[in-house]
XYZ file of C-alpha atoms in Angstrom:
725
model
C 7.816 11.731 10.401
C 7.589 15.549 10.640
C 5.717 17.106 13.525
C 3.016 18.398 11.219
C 2.181 14.826 10.262
C 2.625 13.030 13.554
C 1.117 15.479 16.002
C 4.268 15.694 18.131
C 7.038 18.208 18.524
C 10.392 17.400 20.066
C 9.175 13.952 21.068
C 6.481 15.343 23.394
C 2.845 14.441 22.726
C 0.870 17.486 21.554
C -2.171 16.356 23.571
C -2.557 15.220 27.186
C -1.449 11.629 27.760
C -5.028 10.655 28.551
C -6.145 11.944 25.129
C -3.764 10.362 22.598
C -4.126 11.595 19.031
C -2.671 9.407 16.266
C -2.228 11.036 12.860
C -1.005 9.729 9.518
C -1.942 9.728 5.848
C -4.620 12.387 6.317
C -6.343 10.352 9.052
C -6.837 10.922 12.777
C -7.617 8.493 15.573
C -8.391 10.174 18.898
C -8.838 8.223 22.139
C -9.988 9.170 25.621
C -8.173 7.121 28.255
C -9.041 9.288 31.242
C -11.935 7.194 32.529
C -12.312 3.653 33.760
C -12.654 2.248 30.233
C -10.968 3.518 27.033
C -13.157 5.393 24.569
C -12.858 6.194 20.888
C -13.500 9.881 20.394
C -12.957 9.992 16.665
C -11.741 8.087 13.605
C -11.840 10.009 10.363
C -10.237 12.806 8.320
C -7.258 14.478 9.975
C -8.192 16.910 12.779
C -4.847 18.701 12.450
C -2.015 19.160 14.933
C -3.811 21.681 17.123
C -7.022 19.783 17.787
C -8.409 20.505 21.252
C -9.372 16.999 22.228
C -10.733 18.072 25.581
C -13.275 20.178 23.724
C -13.919 17.350 21.282
C -14.546 14.958 24.178
C -16.890 17.398 25.876
C -18.759 18.102 22.677
C -19.348 14.380 22.041
C -20.980 13.583 25.396
C -24.418 12.439 24.232
C -27.801 13.311 25.637
C -29.568 10.852 27.942
C -32.697 9.479 26.320
C -35.877 8.116 27.856
C -35.964 4.374 28.532
C -32.170 4.215 28.378
C -29.197 4.043 30.769
C -29.252 6.920 33.248
C -25.786 8.166 32.280
C -24.380 8.973 28.815
C -23.005 6.018 26.872
C -19.722 6.933 25.098
C -18.189 4.862 22.285
C -15.986 2.212 23.963
C -12.757 1.090 22.365
C -13.581 -2.463 23.441
C -17.397 -2.691 23.363
C -18.621 -4.970 26.160
C -21.842 -5.619 28.097
C -20.400 -3.826 31.131
C -20.547 -0.586 29.136
C -24.276 -0.888 28.633
C -23.434 -1.274 24.946
C -26.348 -3.057 23.194
C -24.406 -3.970 20.046
C -22.024 -6.813 19.179
C -19.253 -7.056 21.811
C -15.576 -7.283 20.957
C -14.751 -10.050 23.430
C -16.938 -13.108 24.011
C -16.043 -15.959 26.354
C -16.673 -17.550 29.748
C -15.383 -19.860 32.462
C -16.638 -23.472 32.603
C -19.293 -22.462 35.154
C -20.525 -19.591 32.951
C -18.847 -16.785 34.912
C -16.345 -14.311 33.462
C -18.551 -13.613 30.442
C -18.750 -9.868 31.190
C -15.279 -8.714 32.236
C -14.700 -5.127 33.320
C -11.385 -4.510 31.567
C -9.773 -1.309 32.833
C -6.298 0.169 32.272
C -3.792 -1.515 34.574
C -0.915 0.799 33.635
C -0.526 4.159 31.858
C -0.727 4.013 28.059
C 2.638 3.729 26.294
C 3.628 5.855 23.315
C 7.315 4.796 23.374
C 9.372 6.188 20.497
C 6.573 5.927 17.957
C 4.190 8.873 18.267
C 1.569 7.123 16.144
C 1.337 3.962 18.216
C -0.500 3.468 21.506
C -0.146 0.360 23.655
C -2.690 -0.387 26.354
C -2.954 -3.066 29.006
C -6.442 -3.671 30.341
C -7.208 -6.083 33.169
C -9.992 -7.449 35.327
C -8.552 -9.274 38.329
C -11.870 -10.800 39.331
C -12.376 -12.222 35.832
C -8.711 -13.272 35.626
C -8.157 -11.675 32.241
C -5.516 -9.321 30.849
C -5.865 -7.743 27.411
C -2.895 -6.146 25.631
C -3.934 -3.899 22.788
C -1.786 -1.922 20.325
C -3.036 0.629 17.799
C -0.644 1.831 15.094
C -1.536 4.417 12.459
C 1.004 4.449 9.626
C 1.981 7.215 7.235
C -0.479 5.902 4.647
C -3.459 6.223 6.986
C -3.825 2.484 7.683
C -4.652 1.641 11.286
C -3.379 -1.726 12.575
C -5.109 -3.171 15.648
C -3.346 -6.011 17.466
C -4.849 -7.690 20.530
C -3.753 -10.444 22.886
C -5.734 -11.852 25.813
C -4.122 -13.824 28.651
C -5.903 -16.058 31.144
C -4.609 -15.389 34.644
C -7.458 -17.173 36.357
C -7.255 -20.485 38.245
C -9.147 -22.499 35.607
C -9.641 -22.552 31.849
C -11.299 -19.752 29.897
C -13.204 -20.592 26.713
C -12.733 -17.753 24.229
C -15.324 -17.427 21.482
C -14.326 -14.087 19.948
C -11.772 -11.307 20.218
C -12.492 -8.738 17.522
C -11.538 -5.148 16.764
C -14.400 -2.658 16.620
C -14.346 0.937 15.376
C -17.016 3.641 15.268
C -18.654 4.785 12.045
C -19.931 8.300 11.463
C -23.677 8.815 11.074
C -23.153 9.678 7.390
C -21.837 6.166 6.592
C -25.037 4.449 5.481
C -24.123 2.242 2.491
C -22.208 -1.068 2.578
C -19.921 -2.467 -0.090
C -18.368 -5.889 0.197
C -17.382 -8.649 -2.207
C -18.572 -12.193 -2.758
C -18.045 -14.777 -5.495
C -17.304 -18.385 -6.300
C -14.625 -20.441 -8.021
C -13.599 -18.678 -11.255
C -15.743 -15.641 -10.429
C -14.093 -14.265 -7.342
C -14.521 -10.765 -5.912
C -17.933 -9.759 -7.202
C -19.142 -6.498 -5.586
C -22.453 -6.119 -3.812
C -24.013 -3.016 -2.238
C -26.920 -2.361 0.100
C -27.989 0.163 2.742
C -26.648 -0.240 6.275
C -29.748 -1.481 8.095
C -30.816 -1.094 11.682
C -29.162 -4.183 13.049
C -26.034 -5.975 11.841
C -24.847 -6.913 8.348
C -22.512 -9.814 9.077
C -20.222 -11.783 6.751
C -18.871 -15.075 8.069
C -16.288 -17.153 6.222
C -16.362 -20.854 7.120
C -14.044 -22.411 4.556
C -10.887 -23.047 6.590
C -9.227 -20.734 4.080
C -10.081 -17.186 3.074
C -12.630 -18.410 0.508
C -13.691 -17.599 -3.048
C -16.669 -15.694 -1.631
C -14.608 -13.762 0.926
C -15.562 -10.096 1.337
C -11.834 -9.153 1.115
C -12.763 -6.005 2.977
C -15.952 -4.529 4.371
C -16.539 -0.880 3.436
C -19.225 1.511 4.647
C -19.562 5.028 3.263
C -21.746 7.901 2.310
C -24.604 6.739 0.061
C -23.581 6.475 -3.578
C -19.827 6.557 -2.925
C -17.769 5.556 -5.941
C -14.210 5.114 -7.062
C -13.549 8.862 -7.118
C -15.954 10.346 -4.588
C -17.469 9.783 -1.181
C -16.260 9.190 2.357
C -15.576 5.502 2.991
C -14.483 3.454 6.022
C -13.207 -0.117 5.658
C -11.701 -3.022 7.595
C -9.669 -6.050 6.472
C -8.729 -9.089 8.535
C -5.138 -10.168 7.821
C -5.940 -13.848 8.310
C -6.130 -16.844 5.963
C -8.961 -18.852 7.508
C -12.389 -18.461 9.104
C -13.415 -14.870 9.679
C -16.264 -12.579 10.650
C -16.704 -8.985 9.481
C -19.711 -6.875 10.287
C -21.236 -3.417 10.162
C -23.986 -2.486 12.562
C -26.368 0.389 13.264
C -28.176 0.448 16.581
C -31.350 2.146 17.786
C -29.233 4.409 20.016
C -28.058 6.120 16.818
C -24.585 4.594 16.882
C -22.893 2.623 14.109
C -19.779 0.451 14.206
C -17.649 -1.787 12.029
C -15.748 -4.823 13.239
C -13.629 -7.806 12.233
C -12.098 -10.839 13.853
C -11.311 -14.514 13.581
C -14.349 -16.796 13.523
C -13.596 -19.455 16.128
C -15.207 -22.873 16.253
C -16.881 -24.143 19.446
C -14.126 -24.895 21.924
C -11.402 -24.064 19.405
C -9.632 -21.726 21.841
C -9.706 -22.820 25.482
C -7.027 -20.971 27.427
C -5.358 -22.797 30.268
C -4.029 -20.693 33.168
C -1.270 -18.321 31.881
C -2.090 -19.256 28.271
C -2.735 -16.476 25.748
C -4.495 -15.950 22.435
C -3.190 -13.478 19.840
C -5.914 -12.260 17.509
C -5.144 -11.751 13.820
C -4.324 -8.165 12.937
C -7.262 -6.038 11.856
C -6.375 -3.294 9.373
C -8.638 -0.283 8.954
C -8.542 2.577 6.479
C -10.744 5.511 5.549
C -10.894 7.843 2.580
C -12.551 11.114 1.655
C -11.808 10.401 -2.025
C -13.852 7.243 -2.562
C -12.504 3.765 -3.161
C -9.426 5.067 -4.979
C -8.378 6.755 -1.746
C -8.798 3.458 0.105
C -6.599 1.711 -2.455
C -3.950 4.407 -2.104
C -3.822 3.703 1.632
C -3.827 -0.105 1.381
C -1.280 -0.179 -1.464
C 1.046 2.201 0.346
C 0.823 0.082 3.477
C 1.523 -3.174 1.603
C 4.381 -1.739 -0.443
C 6.069 -0.424 2.721
C 6.451 -3.934 4.185
C 10.089 -4.970 4.650
C 9.568 -8.156 2.622
C 7.753 -6.567 -0.309
C 9.223 -7.903 -3.594
C 11.835 -5.603 -5.044
C 12.914 -5.210 -8.652
C 11.014 -5.982 -11.854
C 8.369 -8.694 -11.570
C 9.433 -11.409 -14.034
C 7.177 -12.336 -16.932
C 6.027 -15.871 -16.086
C 5.095 -18.860 -18.223
C 3.066 -21.569 -16.487
C 2.627 -24.988 -18.101
C -0.823 -25.881 -16.723
C -3.169 -24.878 -19.554
C -0.509 -25.800 -22.099
C 0.040 -29.465 -21.116
C -2.013 -30.208 -17.964
C -0.719 -33.590 -16.662
C 0.992 -34.508 -19.944
C 4.613 -34.121 -18.808
C 6.961 -35.061 -21.651
C 10.488 -33.761 -21.419
C 10.849 -32.980 -25.135
C 7.581 -31.049 -25.251
C 8.397 -29.072 -22.115
C 11.838 -28.182 -23.464
C 10.191 -26.925 -26.641
C 7.789 -24.805 -24.591
C 10.745 -23.392 -22.667
C 12.521 -22.522 -25.930
C 9.452 -20.727 -27.248
C 8.890 -18.925 -23.955
C 12.444 -17.605 -23.927
C 12.005 -16.339 -27.488
C 8.957 -14.363 -26.316
C 10.932 -12.628 -23.569
C 9.578 -14.738 -20.683
C 11.709 -14.559 -17.539
C 10.295 -17.391 -15.380
C 9.200 -20.896 -16.420
C 6.907 -22.766 -13.991
C 6.300 -26.535 -14.153
C 2.797 -27.157 -12.827
C 1.049 -30.210 -11.359
C 2.059 -33.732 -12.437
C 5.824 -33.977 -11.848
C 5.855 -36.076 -8.646
C 4.966 -39.527 -7.322
C 2.014 -41.288 -8.983
C 0.450 -37.976 -9.981
C -0.835 -38.676 -13.503
C -4.210 -37.061 -12.718
C -5.764 -35.396 -9.666
C -6.802 -38.659 -7.955
C -3.426 -39.916 -6.747
C 0.053 -39.007 -5.556
C -0.649 -35.733 -3.748
C 1.578 -35.564 -0.685
C 4.425 -37.596 -2.181
C 6.898 -34.805 -2.900
C 9.416 -36.987 -4.732
C 10.160 -36.548 -8.440
C 8.415 -39.253 -10.463
C 10.943 -41.723 -11.838
C 8.388 -42.847 -14.409
C 7.960 -39.374 -15.916
C 11.411 -37.999 -15.087
C 13.864 -40.943 -15.092
C 16.796 -38.533 -14.802
C 15.072 -36.257 -12.297
C 14.168 -32.631 -12.933
C 17.788 -31.553 -13.396
C 17.823 -31.731 -17.240
C 14.752 -29.512 -17.530
C 15.898 -27.118 -14.797
C 19.301 -26.762 -16.418
C 17.718 -26.227 -19.848
C 15.459 -23.485 -18.492
C 18.286 -21.793 -16.592
C 20.542 -21.927 -19.684
C 17.837 -19.997 -21.555
C 18.148 -17.211 -18.981
C 14.874 -17.934 -17.167
C 14.102 -18.748 -13.539
C 12.642 -22.187 -12.846
C 9.457 -22.560 -10.787
C 7.533 -25.549 -9.470
C 3.924 -26.273 -8.420
C 3.307 -27.765 -4.965
C 0.285 -28.324 -2.731
C 1.898 -29.186 0.600
C -1.154 -28.846 2.862
C -3.132 -31.607 1.112
C -2.938 -35.342 0.447
C -4.681 -37.858 -1.801
C -5.991 -40.981 -0.025
C -4.230 -42.804 -2.872
C -0.716 -41.755 -1.853
C 2.238 -43.206 -0.009
C 2.003 -40.464 2.613
C -1.617 -41.248 3.496
C -1.004 -44.991 3.552
C 1.850 -44.425 5.992
C 0.105 -41.784 8.140
C -3.700 -41.886 7.822
C -3.894 -40.137 11.207
C -2.189 -37.034 9.809
C -5.347 -35.619 8.206
C -7.952 -33.281 9.620
C -11.137 -35.096 10.607
C -13.233 -36.283 13.516
C -11.671 -39.482 14.885
C -13.561 -42.589 13.826
C -15.335 -40.829 10.974
C -14.353 -40.815 7.297
C -13.370 -37.251 6.359
C -15.164 -35.804 3.306
C -12.973 -35.565 0.225
C -12.815 -32.578 -2.110
C -11.099 -32.898 -5.483
C -10.137 -36.423 -4.354
C -8.032 -35.062 -1.510
C -7.896 -34.543 2.236
C -6.328 -31.783 4.309
C -3.290 -32.457 6.448
C -3.388 -31.482 10.113
C -0.614 -28.896 10.257
C -1.372 -28.410 13.931
C 0.811 -31.515 14.404
C 4.501 -30.606 14.719
C 5.527 -33.850 13.013
C 3.472 -32.949 9.918
C 5.073 -29.522 9.698
C 8.546 -30.975 10.149
C 7.883 -33.534 7.404
C 6.796 -30.847 4.927
C 9.758 -28.608 5.710
C 12.129 -31.536 5.131
C 10.513 -32.702 1.887
C 10.224 -29.254 0.336
C 13.614 -28.237 1.672
C 15.168 -31.257 -0.045
C 13.619 -30.172 -3.376
C 14.772 -26.585 -3.018
C 18.273 -27.712 -2.073
C 18.511 -30.227 -4.925
C 17.379 -27.963 -7.775
C 17.881 -24.341 -8.772
C 14.284 -23.327 -8.038
C 13.404 -19.641 -7.783
C 9.622 -19.851 -7.408
C 6.946 -22.054 -5.840
C 3.317 -21.975 -6.914
C 1.801 -23.006 -3.564
C -1.729 -24.325 -4.070
C -4.582 -25.099 -1.625
C -7.377 -26.776 -3.552
C -10.119 -27.456 -1.021
C -12.082 -26.078 1.898
C -11.439 -27.544 5.339
C -14.672 -29.431 6.062
C -15.431 -31.071 9.417
C -11.872 -30.069 10.237
C -11.074 -31.595 13.606
C -7.470 -31.568 14.782
C -5.619 -34.440 16.390
C -7.209 -33.597 19.763
C -10.735 -33.758 18.333
C -11.339 -30.005 18.696
C -11.838 -27.647 15.739
C -8.513 -27.521 13.926
C -8.777 -24.646 11.449
C -6.832 -22.141 13.531
C -4.048 -24.563 14.452
C -3.568 -25.812 10.892
C -3.550 -22.247 9.519
C -0.885 -21.227 12.014
C 0.932 -24.424 11.045
C 0.876 -23.440 7.363
C 2.267 -20.034 8.320
C 5.025 -21.789 10.277
C 6.003 -24.006 7.320
C 6.113 -21.001 4.989
C 8.137 -18.955 7.472
C 10.691 -21.721 7.980
C 11.133 -22.349 4.267
C 11.503 -18.642 3.519
C 14.109 -18.319 6.245
C 16.068 -21.267 4.819
C 15.644 -20.254 1.142
C 15.206 -16.461 1.129
C 15.638 -16.035 -2.634
C 12.695 -18.361 -3.467
C 9.508 -16.454 -4.187
C 6.125 -18.032 -3.411
C 2.664 -17.563 -4.903
C -0.499 -18.128 -2.864
C -2.946 -20.080 -5.020
C -6.096 -21.726 -3.679
C -8.164 -23.135 -6.542
C -7.488 -19.697 -7.960
C -8.364 -16.824 -5.630
C -9.485 -18.765 -2.559
C -6.698 -17.457 -0.299
C -6.207 -13.746 -0.932
C -5.532 -11.778 2.250
C -2.710 -9.850 3.884
C -2.024 -12.686 6.315
C -0.866 -15.009 3.540
C 0.778 -12.121 1.681
C 3.010 -11.524 4.698
C 4.590 -14.865 3.732
C 4.240 -14.941 -0.059
C 5.154 -12.752 -3.000
C 1.962 -12.734 -5.025
C -1.552 -14.178 -5.149
C -3.306 -16.012 -7.941
C -6.488 -13.984 -8.419
C -8.543 -16.674 -10.158
C -8.329 -19.872 -12.177
C -10.416 -18.042 -14.790
C -8.303 -16.511 -17.571
C -11.323 -15.305 -19.547
C -10.380 -11.610 -19.870
C -13.979 -10.447 -19.600
C -14.204 -12.018 -16.151
C -10.627 -11.116 -15.253
C -11.164 -7.370 -15.706
C -13.651 -7.339 -12.833
C -11.805 -9.890 -10.702
C -8.567 -7.895 -10.889
C -10.301 -4.532 -10.519
C -11.867 -5.527 -7.194
C -8.899 -7.568 -5.949
C -6.951 -4.362 -6.482
C -8.977 -2.543 -3.835
C -6.618 -4.155 -1.335
C -3.725 -5.774 -3.234
C -1.375 -3.739 -5.457
C -1.089 -4.991 -9.051
C 2.471 -6.290 -8.825
C 1.204 -8.918 -6.348
C -1.692 -10.167 -8.499
C -0.856 -12.934 -10.984
C -2.533 -12.194 -14.343
C -1.957 -14.589 -17.236
C -2.790 -14.593 -20.937
C -4.498 -17.835 -21.878
C -5.529 -19.369 -25.183
C -8.132 -17.697 -27.392
C -10.787 -20.087 -26.050
C -11.039 -19.817 -22.287
C -10.491 -23.036 -20.334
C -13.184 -22.099 -17.764
C -15.912 -20.265 -19.729
C -15.449 -21.572 -23.276
C -15.657 -18.048 -24.703
C -13.243 -16.819 -27.364
C -11.506 -13.450 -27.231
C -8.977 -11.552 -29.289
C -5.431 -11.392 -27.998
C -5.767 -7.615 -27.682
C -8.422 -8.003 -24.940
C -6.627 -10.868 -23.202
C -3.439 -8.788 -23.126
C -5.214 -5.599 -22.022
C -6.491 -7.438 -18.946
C -3.241 -9.209 -18.088
C -0.781 -6.312 -18.346
C -2.453 -4.593 -15.382
C -1.218 -7.317 -13.036
C 1.911 -9.465 -12.709
C 1.984 -10.688 -16.304
C 2.180 -14.341 -17.210
C 1.288 -16.693 -20.070
C -0.621 -19.970 -19.809
C -1.041 -21.092 -23.405
C 0.367 -23.854 -25.596
C 3.038 -21.822 -27.347
C 3.650 -24.619 -29.866
C 0.099 -24.282 -31.215
C 0.383 -20.581 -32.080
C 0.506 -19.126 -35.567
C 3.531 -16.995 -36.483
C 1.344 -13.876 -36.324
C 0.064 -14.769 -32.845
C 3.612 -15.419 -31.673
C 4.821 -12.061 -32.999
C 1.882 -10.223 -31.402
C 2.441 -11.960 -28.057
C 6.145 -11.071 -28.161
C 5.082 -7.470 -28.685
C 2.800 -7.644 -25.640
C 5.654 -8.960 -23.501
C 7.968 -6.210 -24.737
C 5.366 -3.522 -24.057
C 4.724 -4.857 -20.569
C 8.421 -4.910 -19.767
C 8.702 -1.325 -21.013
C 5.831 -0.120 -18.813
C 5.963 -2.392 -15.762
C 7.823 0.107 -13.563
C 4.818 2.420 -13.899
C 2.221 -0.355 -13.772
C 3.755 -1.748 -10.563
C 4.718 1.472 -8.853
C 2.099 4.047 -9.754
C -1.276 4.900 -8.260
C -4.081 2.616 -9.350
C -6.857 4.857 -10.595
C -10.407 3.849 -11.488
C -12.809 6.272 -13.146
C -16.526 6.519 -12.363
C -17.529 6.065 -15.987
C -21.192 6.791 -16.838
C -21.619 3.819 -19.178
C -22.276 0.590 -17.208
C -21.220 -1.463 -20.226
C -17.660 -0.104 -20.027
C -14.832 -0.043 -17.486
C -12.260 2.770 -17.442
C -9.215 2.345 -15.244
C -5.477 2.989 -15.256
C -2.253 3.603 -13.385
C -0.872 7.112 -12.858
C 2.789 7.775 -11.991
C 3.422 9.069 -8.481
C 4.691 12.366 -9.882
C 1.801 12.391 -12.410
C 4.268 12.597 -15.288
C 2.680 9.710 -17.209
C -0.178 7.235 -17.096
C -1.672 4.255 -18.890
C -5.469 3.930 -19.102
C -7.651 1.094 -20.405
C -11.205 1.321 -21.680
C -12.813 -2.120 -21.700
C -16.124 -2.458 -23.521
C -17.632 -5.426 -21.683
C -20.907 -5.504 -23.654
C -22.880 -3.483 -26.184
C -23.635 0.055 -25.041
C -27.052 1.711 -25.016
C -25.429 4.719 -26.691
C -24.669 4.668 -30.402
C -21.753 7.062 -29.834
C -19.889 6.496 -26.534
C -19.386 9.143 -23.879
C -16.044 10.995 -23.702
C -13.385 9.407 -21.532
C -12.557 11.581 -18.527
C -8.900 10.879 -17.762
C -8.799 11.884 -14.109
C -5.996 11.694 -11.558
C -3.556 13.845 -13.556
C -1.993 17.205 -12.662
C -4.641 19.767 -13.702
C -2.054 22.413 -14.606
C 0.238 20.302 -16.786
C -0.095 19.610 -20.508
C -0.320 15.957 -21.552
C 0.021 14.128 -24.834
C -2.582 11.348 -25.245
C -1.977 8.556 -27.760
C -3.392 5.100 -28.361
C -1.319 2.032 -27.520
C -1.936 -0.573 -30.267
C -1.491 -3.615 -28.033
C -1.657 -6.844 -30.081
C -3.067 -4.972 -33.045
C -5.467 -2.844 -31.035
C -9.236 -3.144 -30.686
C -11.856 -3.991 -33.282
C -14.247 -1.078 -33.891
C -17.614 -0.546 -35.568
C -17.572 2.971 -36.996
C -17.456 4.779 -40.310
C -14.613 6.982 -39.092
C -12.710 7.160 -35.800
C -12.315 10.364 -33.752
C -9.738 12.505 -35.614
C -7.356 12.788 -32.644
C -6.837 9.015 -32.525
C -4.432 8.881 -35.474
C -1.814 11.323 -34.188
C -2.832 11.944 -30.582
C -3.742 15.215 -28.898
C -2.324 17.537 -26.265
C -4.482 19.000 -23.504
C -4.170 20.034 -19.868
C -4.900 17.606 -17.093
C -7.848 19.783 -16.129
C -9.361 19.547 -19.600
C -8.774 15.800 -19.763
C -10.508 15.349 -16.408
C -13.459 17.690 -16.973
C -14.035 17.394 -20.729
C -12.290 14.168 -21.704
C -11.626 12.708 -25.140
C -14.001 10.925 -27.497
C -13.158 7.218 -27.836
C -13.619 5.090 -30.922
C -16.756 2.954 -31.059
C -15.504 -0.373 -29.751
C -17.208 -3.613 -30.511
C -18.297 -5.545 -27.414
C -15.480 -7.371 -25.627
C -12.750 -5.081 -26.943
C -10.282 -2.827 -25.143
C -8.512 0.442 -25.950
C -5.270 1.385 -24.187
C -4.155 5.001 -23.926
C -0.717 6.374 -23.061
C -0.653 9.781 -21.352
C 2.648 11.682 -21.086
C 3.347 15.101 -19.584
C 4.835 17.654 -21.957
C 7.776 19.788 -20.809
C 8.846 20.590 -17.261
C 6.337 20.919 -14.485
C-alpha cells in the first residue's frame, strides 16, 4: 500500500507510537494509547497522512459537567464500568463469588504494528482480576475495520463470561438507524427510526443467523439514502445468536456495538482457558449505503477463498419434482437444462434413506436403494456427459426422529437431558459440539463426495435451535456452531473443488461467518420476483451479487401464489447468481426459447454483473425500484427499473442513471429480456426504439424518460461508453 494511503513512509509510523493512525479506503481510525486505558479518538472519513493527532486528542478533551465525574471522560476502546462509562460495557462477566466483574484492563506491553501499518495489536491485562485481553484492529484497503478479541482466564478459579463485544464511537450527527428484519420467505425487510436516548438493541436467538436478522446495523445522518449521507455500520461475522446495538447517552456520546449473544453459563473459562469472540466488521461511508456496499463487497471479494471464474448457471430440481425422484424424469430435466445452457444440475431433497417426504430419513446419508437401485452413478454420469456439474442437497446438522441415525444415537441431539426436545419441520438438531457427531458427518459426506463426481453441495439448515442444551447440559448453540464450522472446514480441505451453498429454510443463515466456509448463500425460499427484488437489494448491502443464489421459478410462485411474466422473473434473477427452479418439461416452446435467451444474456453479462459496482438510485417514486451494476472503469452498466405497483403519477419521472463518468458519452439502449416489459401507453418515449447518446453528467442530472410500465413489470437498460476516455 502506498504511503499516501497507509500513513507510513519507509516503514516508520507517521504518528507517535502512542497515537496509532490506521488509514484505508478513505477511512481513518485514530487511537490514543498513551494513558492507562486505550481510547478511540476518531473513526470516520480519512484525516489524511499529516493529521496532528496530538492536537486532535487535545481538542477532544471534553468539558466537565455538573453532577458528573470530576475528570473528563474520554471514549474508551473497551468501554467498562471502571471508566465511569454509563453505557453498555464491552466485557461482562464475573467469578463465582461475584468478583472480577469490573476489571481494569490496561496495556501490558507496547502496541504492535508489525509489518502491517494498518493493523494494531494490543494486550490488556488486570492481574488482580486474572484476565488478559488480546485485541487486534485491522483496517483494510476497502475501509473495512476488523476487530478480533480474545480473553484468557489466568485466575485461580473459573470465570463466567457473559459478553465480549466490540464497541465503536458514533459522531453526534449520526441520529437515524437502519437495520433489517423479516421472516421466512420475506427476509431482509428494512426498518428505520431515530436513534433514541438509550439503546436500540437487536438480539438474535435462533441458534442460526435467523430470517429476521439485522444483517448489519447502520446509523447515519438523518434521511441518508443509497446515494447520500454519512453512514456507520457494523456486522457480526457469526452464524448463531448475536446482539447488535446503537446507543445514545445523556452525556452526549453515542456508540455502536456487536457481539455474540451468549446463553447463561455458556462460556465458563477454566484457568488458562480462552474465549475468541467472533470477528466484528465495521464500515463507514460518506456516500450513503452505496458507499457501504462498495466497502463490504471489496472486502469480501478480496478473501483468498472467494470463488473465481464464471458462476455457473444452476438448475435445481426442488420446485420441479419435489420428492418425486424418478430417474427417467430427472434425466429428461437434465437434457432440457443442458439445451438451455445450464452449467450445473442440482438434485435436491429426497435421494437418501427413507426420505419420501420431510418426516423421515433425515440423517441417513446413504443413497436410497428403493429410489436409486443402481445408486446415483447413472444420473451423475448422464449429467456430466451433458457438460454440466452435478450437485446434491444435504442437511447434515439435522435428523428426523424417524431415522436410523436417531434410533442408533438418540443422545446425539441438542436438548435438555430427560426432556423431549421440540421438533421443527419434523426434525431435531444434532449436537455438533460432540466430536463423535462431527467425525460421523465428515465420514458420511466424505464417502459421498469420494464415490460420485459431485461439484456442489446445497447445505441446508431448516430449523431454529430451540432449548438447545449440549451434551453437558449447558447452552449448546456456540459449541454446535463451531462444530458446523469444523465439519465444513474439514470437508473443504479434503475436497477443495466442491463448492457449497449456505441455505437455511432460505435466507436464515446469511452472514460472513458462514460465507468464510461456503461459496454462496440462498437468499430466500421465495422465488416470487416482486418479493425477490427487495430481498436481493437489501441482502446486497453486505453480500456481493455473485454470492447470492437467485433462481427463476414457474409463472405461479410456490410461496405467494402470484403469477408473473418471465420478463420480471428474469429481471430479478439475473442480478444474482442465476439459477432455474422450474419444471422444464411443462414449458411451452415459446417459454423455452425465451428462457434460453435469458440464460444466454446472463452469460454474456455476468462478468459485469459479478464484478462491477452495485449501484442503487434514490428514485423519487416509491412504487418503483431503480438499481444496476456499473463497471469498475465505468465503461458500461446495466440498470433495471422495476415497477412494483401502480404509480401515483400518470407519466413516470425520468430515470437518473447515476454512478457513471460525468465527462464520458454513453449510449443507452433497452435490453428486451424475455420479450421485455408490458406497457400501458399510447406511444413510448421516442429514444426507446433506437437508443440515445448523452454524457454521464446529463444522464445523472437530467435522466431519460422511461416507458409507462404496467405494475409488476421491469425494464432493463444497457449503458455503454462511446469512444476512448
